[in-house]
PDB file of C-alpha atoms and ligand atoms in Angstrom:
ATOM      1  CA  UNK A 275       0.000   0.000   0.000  1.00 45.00           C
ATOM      2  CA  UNK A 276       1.197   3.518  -0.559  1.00 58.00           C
ATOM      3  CA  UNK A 277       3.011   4.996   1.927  1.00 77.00           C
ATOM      4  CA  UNK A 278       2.356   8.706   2.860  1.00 93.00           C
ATOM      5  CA  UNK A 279       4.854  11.363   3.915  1.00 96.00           C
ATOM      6  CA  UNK A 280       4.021  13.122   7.973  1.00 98.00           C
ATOM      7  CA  UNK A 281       5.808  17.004   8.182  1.00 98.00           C
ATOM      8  CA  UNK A 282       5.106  18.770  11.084  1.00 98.00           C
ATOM      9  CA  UNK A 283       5.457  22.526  11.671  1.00 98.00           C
ATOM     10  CA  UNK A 284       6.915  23.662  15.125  1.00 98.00           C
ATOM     11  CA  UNK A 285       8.109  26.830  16.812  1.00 98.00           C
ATOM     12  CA  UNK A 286       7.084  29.197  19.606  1.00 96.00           C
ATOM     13  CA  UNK A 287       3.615  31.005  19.952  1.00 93.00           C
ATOM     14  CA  UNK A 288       3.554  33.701  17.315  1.00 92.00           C
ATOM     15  CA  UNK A 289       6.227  32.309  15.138  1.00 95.00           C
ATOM     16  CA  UNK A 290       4.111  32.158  11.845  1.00 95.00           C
ATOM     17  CA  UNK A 291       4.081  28.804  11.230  1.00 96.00           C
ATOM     18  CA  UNK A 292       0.494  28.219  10.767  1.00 96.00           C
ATOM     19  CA  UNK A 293       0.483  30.650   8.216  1.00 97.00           C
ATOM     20  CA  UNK A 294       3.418  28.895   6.814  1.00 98.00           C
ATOM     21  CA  UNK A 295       1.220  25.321   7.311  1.00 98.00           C
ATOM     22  CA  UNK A 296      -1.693  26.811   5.093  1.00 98.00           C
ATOM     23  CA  UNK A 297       0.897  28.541   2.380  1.00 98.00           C
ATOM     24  CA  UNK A 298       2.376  25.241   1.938  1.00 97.00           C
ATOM     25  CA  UNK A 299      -0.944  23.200   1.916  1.00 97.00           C
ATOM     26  CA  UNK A 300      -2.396  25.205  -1.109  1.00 97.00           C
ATOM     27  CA  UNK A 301       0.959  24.966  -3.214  1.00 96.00           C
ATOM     28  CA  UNK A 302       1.223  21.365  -2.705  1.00 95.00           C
ATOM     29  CA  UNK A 303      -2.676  21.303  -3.801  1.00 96.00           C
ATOM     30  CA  UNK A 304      -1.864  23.277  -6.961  1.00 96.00           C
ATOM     31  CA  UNK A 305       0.750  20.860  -7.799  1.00 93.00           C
ATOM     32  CA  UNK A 306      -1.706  18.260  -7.451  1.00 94.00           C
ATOM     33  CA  UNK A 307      -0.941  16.199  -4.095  1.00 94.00           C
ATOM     34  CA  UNK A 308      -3.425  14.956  -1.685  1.00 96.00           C
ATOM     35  CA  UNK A 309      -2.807  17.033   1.479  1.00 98.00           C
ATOM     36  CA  UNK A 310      -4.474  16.330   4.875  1.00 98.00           C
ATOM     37  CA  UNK A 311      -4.123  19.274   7.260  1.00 98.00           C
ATOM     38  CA  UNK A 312      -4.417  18.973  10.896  1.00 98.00           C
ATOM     39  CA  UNK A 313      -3.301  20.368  14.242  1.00 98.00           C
ATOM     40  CA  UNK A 314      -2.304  19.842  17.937  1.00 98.00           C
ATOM     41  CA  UNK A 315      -4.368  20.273  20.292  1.00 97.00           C
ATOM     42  CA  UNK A 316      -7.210  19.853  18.553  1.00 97.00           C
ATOM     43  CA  UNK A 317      -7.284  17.586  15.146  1.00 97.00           C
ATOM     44  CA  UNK A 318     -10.565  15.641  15.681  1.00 98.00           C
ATOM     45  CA  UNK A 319     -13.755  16.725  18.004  1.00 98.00           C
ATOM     46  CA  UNK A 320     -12.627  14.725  20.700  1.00 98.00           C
ATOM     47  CA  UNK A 321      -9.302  16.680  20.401  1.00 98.00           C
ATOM     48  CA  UNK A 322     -11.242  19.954  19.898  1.00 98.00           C
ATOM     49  CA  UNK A 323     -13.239  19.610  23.447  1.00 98.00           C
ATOM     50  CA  UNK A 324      -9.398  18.771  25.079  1.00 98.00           C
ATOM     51  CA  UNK A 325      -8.553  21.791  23.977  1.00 97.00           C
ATOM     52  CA  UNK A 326     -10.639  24.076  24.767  1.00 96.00           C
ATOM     53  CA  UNK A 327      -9.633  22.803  28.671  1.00 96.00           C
ATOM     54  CA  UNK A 328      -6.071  23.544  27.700  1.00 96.00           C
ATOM     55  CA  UNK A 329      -6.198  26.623  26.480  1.00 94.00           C
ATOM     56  CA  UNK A 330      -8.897  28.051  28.724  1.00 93.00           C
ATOM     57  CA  UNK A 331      -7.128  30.916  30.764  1.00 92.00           C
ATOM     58  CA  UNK A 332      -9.633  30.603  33.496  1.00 93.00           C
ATOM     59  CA  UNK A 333      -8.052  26.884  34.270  1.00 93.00           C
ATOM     60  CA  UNK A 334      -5.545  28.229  36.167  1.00 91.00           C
ATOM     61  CA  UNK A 335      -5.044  25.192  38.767  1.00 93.00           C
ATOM     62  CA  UNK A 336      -4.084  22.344  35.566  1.00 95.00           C
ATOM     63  CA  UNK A 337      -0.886  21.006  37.392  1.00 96.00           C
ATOM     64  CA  UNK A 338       2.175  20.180  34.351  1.00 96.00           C
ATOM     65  CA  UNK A 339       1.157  16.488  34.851  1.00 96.00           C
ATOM     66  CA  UNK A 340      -2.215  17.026  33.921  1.00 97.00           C
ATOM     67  CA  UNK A 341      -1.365  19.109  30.694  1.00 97.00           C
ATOM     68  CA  UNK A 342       0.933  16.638  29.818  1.00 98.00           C
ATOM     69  CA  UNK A 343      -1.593  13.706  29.773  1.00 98.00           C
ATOM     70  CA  UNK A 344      -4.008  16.432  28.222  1.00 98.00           C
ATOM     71  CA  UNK A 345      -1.686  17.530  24.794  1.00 98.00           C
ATOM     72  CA  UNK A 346      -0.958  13.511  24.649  1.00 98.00           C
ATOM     73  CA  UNK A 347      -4.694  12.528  25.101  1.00 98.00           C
ATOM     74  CA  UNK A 348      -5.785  14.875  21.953  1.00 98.00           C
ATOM     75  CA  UNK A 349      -2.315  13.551  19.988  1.00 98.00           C
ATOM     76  CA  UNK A 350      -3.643  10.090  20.268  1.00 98.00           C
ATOM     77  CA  UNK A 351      -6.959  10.403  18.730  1.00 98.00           C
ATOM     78  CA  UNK A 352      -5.617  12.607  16.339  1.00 98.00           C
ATOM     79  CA  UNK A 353      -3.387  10.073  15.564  1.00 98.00           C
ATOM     80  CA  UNK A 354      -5.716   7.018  15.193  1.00 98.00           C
ATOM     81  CA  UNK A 355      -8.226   9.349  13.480  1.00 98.00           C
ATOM     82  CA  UNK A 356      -7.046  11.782  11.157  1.00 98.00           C
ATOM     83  CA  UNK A 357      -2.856  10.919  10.840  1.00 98.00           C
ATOM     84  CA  UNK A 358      -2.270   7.428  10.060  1.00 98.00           C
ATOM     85  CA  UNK A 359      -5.345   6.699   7.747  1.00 98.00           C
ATOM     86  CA  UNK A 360      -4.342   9.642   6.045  1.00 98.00           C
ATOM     87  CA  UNK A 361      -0.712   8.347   5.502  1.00 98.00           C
ATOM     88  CA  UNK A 362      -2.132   4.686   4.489  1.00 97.00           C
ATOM     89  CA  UNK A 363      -4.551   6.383   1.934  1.00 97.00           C
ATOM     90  CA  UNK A 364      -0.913   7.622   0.357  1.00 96.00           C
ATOM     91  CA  UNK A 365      -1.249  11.567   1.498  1.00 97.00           C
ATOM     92  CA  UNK A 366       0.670  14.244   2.850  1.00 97.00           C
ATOM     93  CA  UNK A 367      -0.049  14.943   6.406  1.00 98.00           C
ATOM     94  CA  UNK A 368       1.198  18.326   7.375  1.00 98.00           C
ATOM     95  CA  UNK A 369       0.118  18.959  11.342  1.00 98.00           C
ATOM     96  CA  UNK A 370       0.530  22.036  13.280  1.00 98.00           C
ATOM     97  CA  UNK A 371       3.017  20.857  16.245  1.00 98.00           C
ATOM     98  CA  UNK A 372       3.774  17.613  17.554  1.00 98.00           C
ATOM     99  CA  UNK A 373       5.473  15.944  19.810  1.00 98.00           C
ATOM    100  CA  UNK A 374       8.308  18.265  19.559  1.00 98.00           C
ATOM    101  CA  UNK A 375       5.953  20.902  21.171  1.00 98.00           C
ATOM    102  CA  UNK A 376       5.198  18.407  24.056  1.00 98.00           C
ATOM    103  CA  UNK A 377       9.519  17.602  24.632  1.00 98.00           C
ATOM    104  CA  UNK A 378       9.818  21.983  24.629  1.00 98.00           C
ATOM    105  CA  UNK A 379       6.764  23.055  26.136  1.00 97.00           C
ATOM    106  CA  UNK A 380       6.199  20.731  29.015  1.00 98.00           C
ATOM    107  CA  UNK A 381       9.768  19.295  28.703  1.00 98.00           C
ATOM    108  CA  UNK A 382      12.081  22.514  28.689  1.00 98.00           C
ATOM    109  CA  UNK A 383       9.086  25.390  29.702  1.00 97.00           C
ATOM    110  CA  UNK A 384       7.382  23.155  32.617  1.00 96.00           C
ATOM    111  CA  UNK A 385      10.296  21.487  33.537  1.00 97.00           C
ATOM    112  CA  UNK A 386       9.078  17.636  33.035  1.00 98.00           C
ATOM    113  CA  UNK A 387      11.442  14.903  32.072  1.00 97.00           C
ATOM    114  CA  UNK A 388      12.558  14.146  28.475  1.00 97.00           C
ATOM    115  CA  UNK A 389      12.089  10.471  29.567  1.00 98.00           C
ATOM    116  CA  UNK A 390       8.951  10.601  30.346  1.00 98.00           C
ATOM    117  CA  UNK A 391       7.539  13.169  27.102  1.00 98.00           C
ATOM    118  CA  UNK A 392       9.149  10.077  25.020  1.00 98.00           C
ATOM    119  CA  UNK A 393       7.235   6.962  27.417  1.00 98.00           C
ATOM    120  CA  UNK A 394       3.971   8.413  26.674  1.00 98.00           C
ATOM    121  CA  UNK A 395       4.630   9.345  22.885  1.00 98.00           C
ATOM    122  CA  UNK A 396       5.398   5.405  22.527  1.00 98.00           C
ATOM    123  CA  UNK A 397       1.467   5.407  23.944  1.00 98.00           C
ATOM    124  CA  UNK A 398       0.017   7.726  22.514  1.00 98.00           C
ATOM    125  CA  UNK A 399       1.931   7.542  18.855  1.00 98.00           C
ATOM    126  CA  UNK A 400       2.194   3.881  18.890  1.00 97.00           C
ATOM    127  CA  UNK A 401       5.471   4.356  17.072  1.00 96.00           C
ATOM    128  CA  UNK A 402       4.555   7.333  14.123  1.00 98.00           C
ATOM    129  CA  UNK A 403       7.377   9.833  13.989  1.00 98.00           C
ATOM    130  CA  UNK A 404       7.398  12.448  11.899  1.00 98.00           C
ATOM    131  CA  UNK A 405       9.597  12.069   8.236  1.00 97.00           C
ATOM    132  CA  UNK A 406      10.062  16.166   8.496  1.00 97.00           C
ATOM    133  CA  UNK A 407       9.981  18.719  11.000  1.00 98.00           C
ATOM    134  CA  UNK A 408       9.634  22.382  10.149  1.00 98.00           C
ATOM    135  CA  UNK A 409      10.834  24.762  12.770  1.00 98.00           C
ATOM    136  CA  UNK A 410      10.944  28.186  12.795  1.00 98.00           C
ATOM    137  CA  UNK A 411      12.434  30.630  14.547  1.00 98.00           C
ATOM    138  CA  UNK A 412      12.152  33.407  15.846  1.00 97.00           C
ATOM    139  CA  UNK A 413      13.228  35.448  18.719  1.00 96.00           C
ATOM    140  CA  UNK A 414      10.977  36.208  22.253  1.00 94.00           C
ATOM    141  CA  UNK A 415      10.741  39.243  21.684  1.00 92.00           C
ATOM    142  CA  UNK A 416       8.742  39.234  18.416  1.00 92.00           C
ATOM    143  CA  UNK A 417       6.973  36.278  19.581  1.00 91.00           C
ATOM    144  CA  UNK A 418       5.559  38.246  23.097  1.00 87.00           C
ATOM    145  CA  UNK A 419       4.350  41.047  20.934  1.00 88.00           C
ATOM    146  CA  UNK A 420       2.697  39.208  18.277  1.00 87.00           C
ATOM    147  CA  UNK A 421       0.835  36.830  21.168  1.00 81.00           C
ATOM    148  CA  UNK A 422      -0.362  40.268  22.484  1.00 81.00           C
ATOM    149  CA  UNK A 423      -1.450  41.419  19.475  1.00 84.00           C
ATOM    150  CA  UNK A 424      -3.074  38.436  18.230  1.00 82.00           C
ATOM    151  CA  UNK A 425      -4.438  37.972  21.623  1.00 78.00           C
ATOM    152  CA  UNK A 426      -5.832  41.907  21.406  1.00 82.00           C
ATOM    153  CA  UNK A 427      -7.669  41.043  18.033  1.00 83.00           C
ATOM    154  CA  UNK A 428      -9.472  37.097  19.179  1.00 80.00           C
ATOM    155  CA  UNK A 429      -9.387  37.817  22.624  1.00 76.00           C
ATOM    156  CA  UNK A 430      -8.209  35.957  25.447  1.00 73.00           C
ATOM    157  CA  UNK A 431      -9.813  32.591  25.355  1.00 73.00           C
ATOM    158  CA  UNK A 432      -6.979  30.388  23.915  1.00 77.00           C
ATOM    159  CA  UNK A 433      -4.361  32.357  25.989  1.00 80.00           C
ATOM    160  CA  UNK A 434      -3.105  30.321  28.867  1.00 80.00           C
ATOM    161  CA  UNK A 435      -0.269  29.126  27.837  1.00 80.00           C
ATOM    162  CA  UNK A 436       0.719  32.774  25.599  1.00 80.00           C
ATOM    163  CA  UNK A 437       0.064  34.383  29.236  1.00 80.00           C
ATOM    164  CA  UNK A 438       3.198  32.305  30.919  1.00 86.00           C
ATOM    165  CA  UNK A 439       6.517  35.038  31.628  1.00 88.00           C
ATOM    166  CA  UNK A 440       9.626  35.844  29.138  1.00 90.00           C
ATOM    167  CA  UNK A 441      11.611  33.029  30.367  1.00 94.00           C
ATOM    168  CA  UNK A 442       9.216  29.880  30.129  1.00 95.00           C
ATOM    169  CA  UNK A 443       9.535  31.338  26.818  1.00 95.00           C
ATOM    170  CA  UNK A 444      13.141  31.476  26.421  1.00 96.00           C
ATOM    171  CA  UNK A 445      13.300  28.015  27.640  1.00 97.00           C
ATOM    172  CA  UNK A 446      10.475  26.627  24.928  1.00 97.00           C
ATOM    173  CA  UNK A 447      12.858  28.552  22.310  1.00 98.00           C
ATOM    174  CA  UNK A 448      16.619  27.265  23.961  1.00 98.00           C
ATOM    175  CA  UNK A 449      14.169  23.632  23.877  1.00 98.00           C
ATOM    176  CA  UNK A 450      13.694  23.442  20.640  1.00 98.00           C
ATOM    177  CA  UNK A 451      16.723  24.766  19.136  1.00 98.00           C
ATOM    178  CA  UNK A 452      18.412  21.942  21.632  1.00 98.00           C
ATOM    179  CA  UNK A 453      15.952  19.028  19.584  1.00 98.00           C
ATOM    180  CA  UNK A 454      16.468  20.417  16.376  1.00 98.00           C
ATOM    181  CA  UNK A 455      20.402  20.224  17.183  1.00 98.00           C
ATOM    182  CA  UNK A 456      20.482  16.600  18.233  1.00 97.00           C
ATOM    183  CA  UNK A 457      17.618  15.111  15.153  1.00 96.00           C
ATOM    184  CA  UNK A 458      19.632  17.783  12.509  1.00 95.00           C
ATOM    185  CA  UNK A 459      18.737  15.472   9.664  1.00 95.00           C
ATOM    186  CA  UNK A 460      14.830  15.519  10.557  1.00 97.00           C
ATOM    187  CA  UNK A 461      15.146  19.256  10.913  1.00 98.00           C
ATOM    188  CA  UNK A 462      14.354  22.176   8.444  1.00 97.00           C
ATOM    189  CA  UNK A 463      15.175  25.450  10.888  1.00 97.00           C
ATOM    190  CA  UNK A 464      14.048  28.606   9.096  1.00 97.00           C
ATOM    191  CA  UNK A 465      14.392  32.073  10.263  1.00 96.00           C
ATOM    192  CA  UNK A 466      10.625  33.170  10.953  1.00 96.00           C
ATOM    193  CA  UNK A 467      11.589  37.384  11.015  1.00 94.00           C
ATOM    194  CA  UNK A 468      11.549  37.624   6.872  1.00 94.00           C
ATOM    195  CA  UNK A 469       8.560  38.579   5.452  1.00 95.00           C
ATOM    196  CA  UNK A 470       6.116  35.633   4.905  1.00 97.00           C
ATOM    197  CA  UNK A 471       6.436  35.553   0.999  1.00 98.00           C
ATOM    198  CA  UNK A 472      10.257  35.283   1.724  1.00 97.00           C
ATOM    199  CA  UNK A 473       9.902  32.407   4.892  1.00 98.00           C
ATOM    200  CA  UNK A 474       7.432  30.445   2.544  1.00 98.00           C
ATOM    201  CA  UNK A 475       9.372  30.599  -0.475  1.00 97.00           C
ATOM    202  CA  UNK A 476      12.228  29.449   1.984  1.00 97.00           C
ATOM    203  CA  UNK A 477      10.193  26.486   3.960  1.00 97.00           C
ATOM    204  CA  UNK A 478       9.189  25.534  -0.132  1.00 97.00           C
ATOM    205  CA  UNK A 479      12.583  25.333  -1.492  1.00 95.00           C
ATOM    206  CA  UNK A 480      13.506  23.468   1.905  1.00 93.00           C
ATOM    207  CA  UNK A 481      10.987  20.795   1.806  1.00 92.00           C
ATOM    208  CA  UNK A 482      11.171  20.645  -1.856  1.00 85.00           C
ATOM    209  CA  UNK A 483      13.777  17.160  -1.481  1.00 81.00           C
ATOM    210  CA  UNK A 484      10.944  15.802   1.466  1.00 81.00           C
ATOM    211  CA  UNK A 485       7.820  16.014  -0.346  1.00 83.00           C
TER     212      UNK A 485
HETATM  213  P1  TYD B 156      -1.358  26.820  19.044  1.00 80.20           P
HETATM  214  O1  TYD B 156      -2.804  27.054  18.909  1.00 80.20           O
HETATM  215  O2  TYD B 156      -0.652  26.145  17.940  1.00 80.20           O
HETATM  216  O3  TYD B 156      -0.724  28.230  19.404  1.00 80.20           O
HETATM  217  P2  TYD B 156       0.106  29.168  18.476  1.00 80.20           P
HETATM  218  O4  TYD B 156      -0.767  29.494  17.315  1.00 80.20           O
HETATM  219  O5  TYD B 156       0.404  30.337  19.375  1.00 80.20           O
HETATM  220  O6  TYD B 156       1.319  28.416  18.104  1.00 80.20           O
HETATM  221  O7  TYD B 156      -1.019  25.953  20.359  1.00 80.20           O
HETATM  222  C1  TYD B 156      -1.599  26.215  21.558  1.00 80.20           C
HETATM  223  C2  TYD B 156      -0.614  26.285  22.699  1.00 80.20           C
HETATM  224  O8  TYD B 156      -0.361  24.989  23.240  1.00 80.20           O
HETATM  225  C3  TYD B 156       0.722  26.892  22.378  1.00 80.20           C
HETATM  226  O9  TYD B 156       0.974  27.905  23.338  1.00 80.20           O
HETATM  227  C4  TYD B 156       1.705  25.755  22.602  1.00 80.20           C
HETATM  228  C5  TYD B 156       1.008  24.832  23.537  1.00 80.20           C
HETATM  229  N1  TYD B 156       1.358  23.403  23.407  1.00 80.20           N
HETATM  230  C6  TYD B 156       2.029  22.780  24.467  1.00 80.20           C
HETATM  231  O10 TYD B 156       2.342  23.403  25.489  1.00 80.20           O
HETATM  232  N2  TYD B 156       2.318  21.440  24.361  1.00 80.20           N
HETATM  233  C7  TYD B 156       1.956  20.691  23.266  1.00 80.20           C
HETATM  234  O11 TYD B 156       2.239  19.473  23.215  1.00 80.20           O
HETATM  235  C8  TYD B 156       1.272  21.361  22.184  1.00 80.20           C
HETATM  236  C9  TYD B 156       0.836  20.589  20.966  1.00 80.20           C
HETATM  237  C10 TYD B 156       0.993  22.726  22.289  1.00 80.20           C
END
């Protein structure tokens, strides 16, 4: 049976790469490939209702555990529902964070063990890594004041996790440049401060050998 190809796109809140995600999707589209779009949390309705607890400034007293089990709850239905039919049916699954997020987020911003973000992936994935990851970077910065401002135009109802200080910030950054360093051959690192016309033509020529 064919065999699909799973890219994800990573980077801190603000960073573009959704933007980036939905540039890419309608290229591949016009050069005629079957492309499945999804996104973390959230994916499937199951995923959806998850994430609307994560996300939800007003749950203020989710210990790290609990948002742990949370993002790797919604990445396992998403998974079983949307990802791996999608890659046996032969398409291109491009999903908005993964695991990667989990490993920086919860690993390097809350402070949880590598170990255990990779015991519960084996659970939750059942094995599916990702063929290509997309990160880009920027700097905090940039990434604070585009949260605000995005937060200023949909208001504050996806926020929590925006709303945490400068340095759990730094440390989701320092996280992921750390990953991307130690899986360099899974990892496309683009500089997320050009223009978008520029970072997409970029990501395209990047993933051009991938896809
Ligand atoms: P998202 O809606 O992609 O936010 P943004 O558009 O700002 O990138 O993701 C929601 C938030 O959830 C984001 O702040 C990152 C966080 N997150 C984790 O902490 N761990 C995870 O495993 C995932 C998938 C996301």
């Amino acid at each position: 049976m064919a065999q699909g190809r799973f890219i994800t796109f990573e980077g801190i809140d603000g960073c573009g790469k959704t933007t980036q995600l939905r540039i890419l999707a309608a290229r591949l589209r016009e050069a005629g490939r079957e492309v499945v779009e999804t996104v973390e949390p959230g994916g499937t309705e199951t995923g959806r209702q998850i994430r609307k607890i994560l996300l939800d400034p007003a749950n203020t007293a989710i210990h790290p555990r609990t948002e742990l089990l949370l993002y790797f709850a919604s990445r396992a239905q998403n998974v079983e529902e949307v990802i791996r039919p999608a890659l046996a049916a032969g398409h291109l699954v491009l999903c908005d964070r993964f695991t990667d997020s989990t490993l920086a987020y919860q690993g390097y911003g809350r402070g949880l063990s590598a170990g255990i973000v990779h015991d519960l992936d084996r659970v939750a994935c059942q094995g599916l890594k990702p063929d290509c990851t997309v990160l880009i970077d920027i700097d905090i910065e940039t990434s604070m004041a585009r949260a605000k401002k995005r937060n200023q135009r949909t208001g504050p109802e996806e926020s929590r996790i925006d709303e945490e200080g400068s340095e759990f910030h730094s440390n989701v950054r320092r996280g992921y440049l750390e990953i991307a360093a130690a899986d360099s051959p899974r990892f496309l690192v683009i500089d997320g401060r050009a223009p978008v016309a520029t970072v997409a033509e970029r990501v395209w020529e990047a993933l051009a050998a991938h896809v």
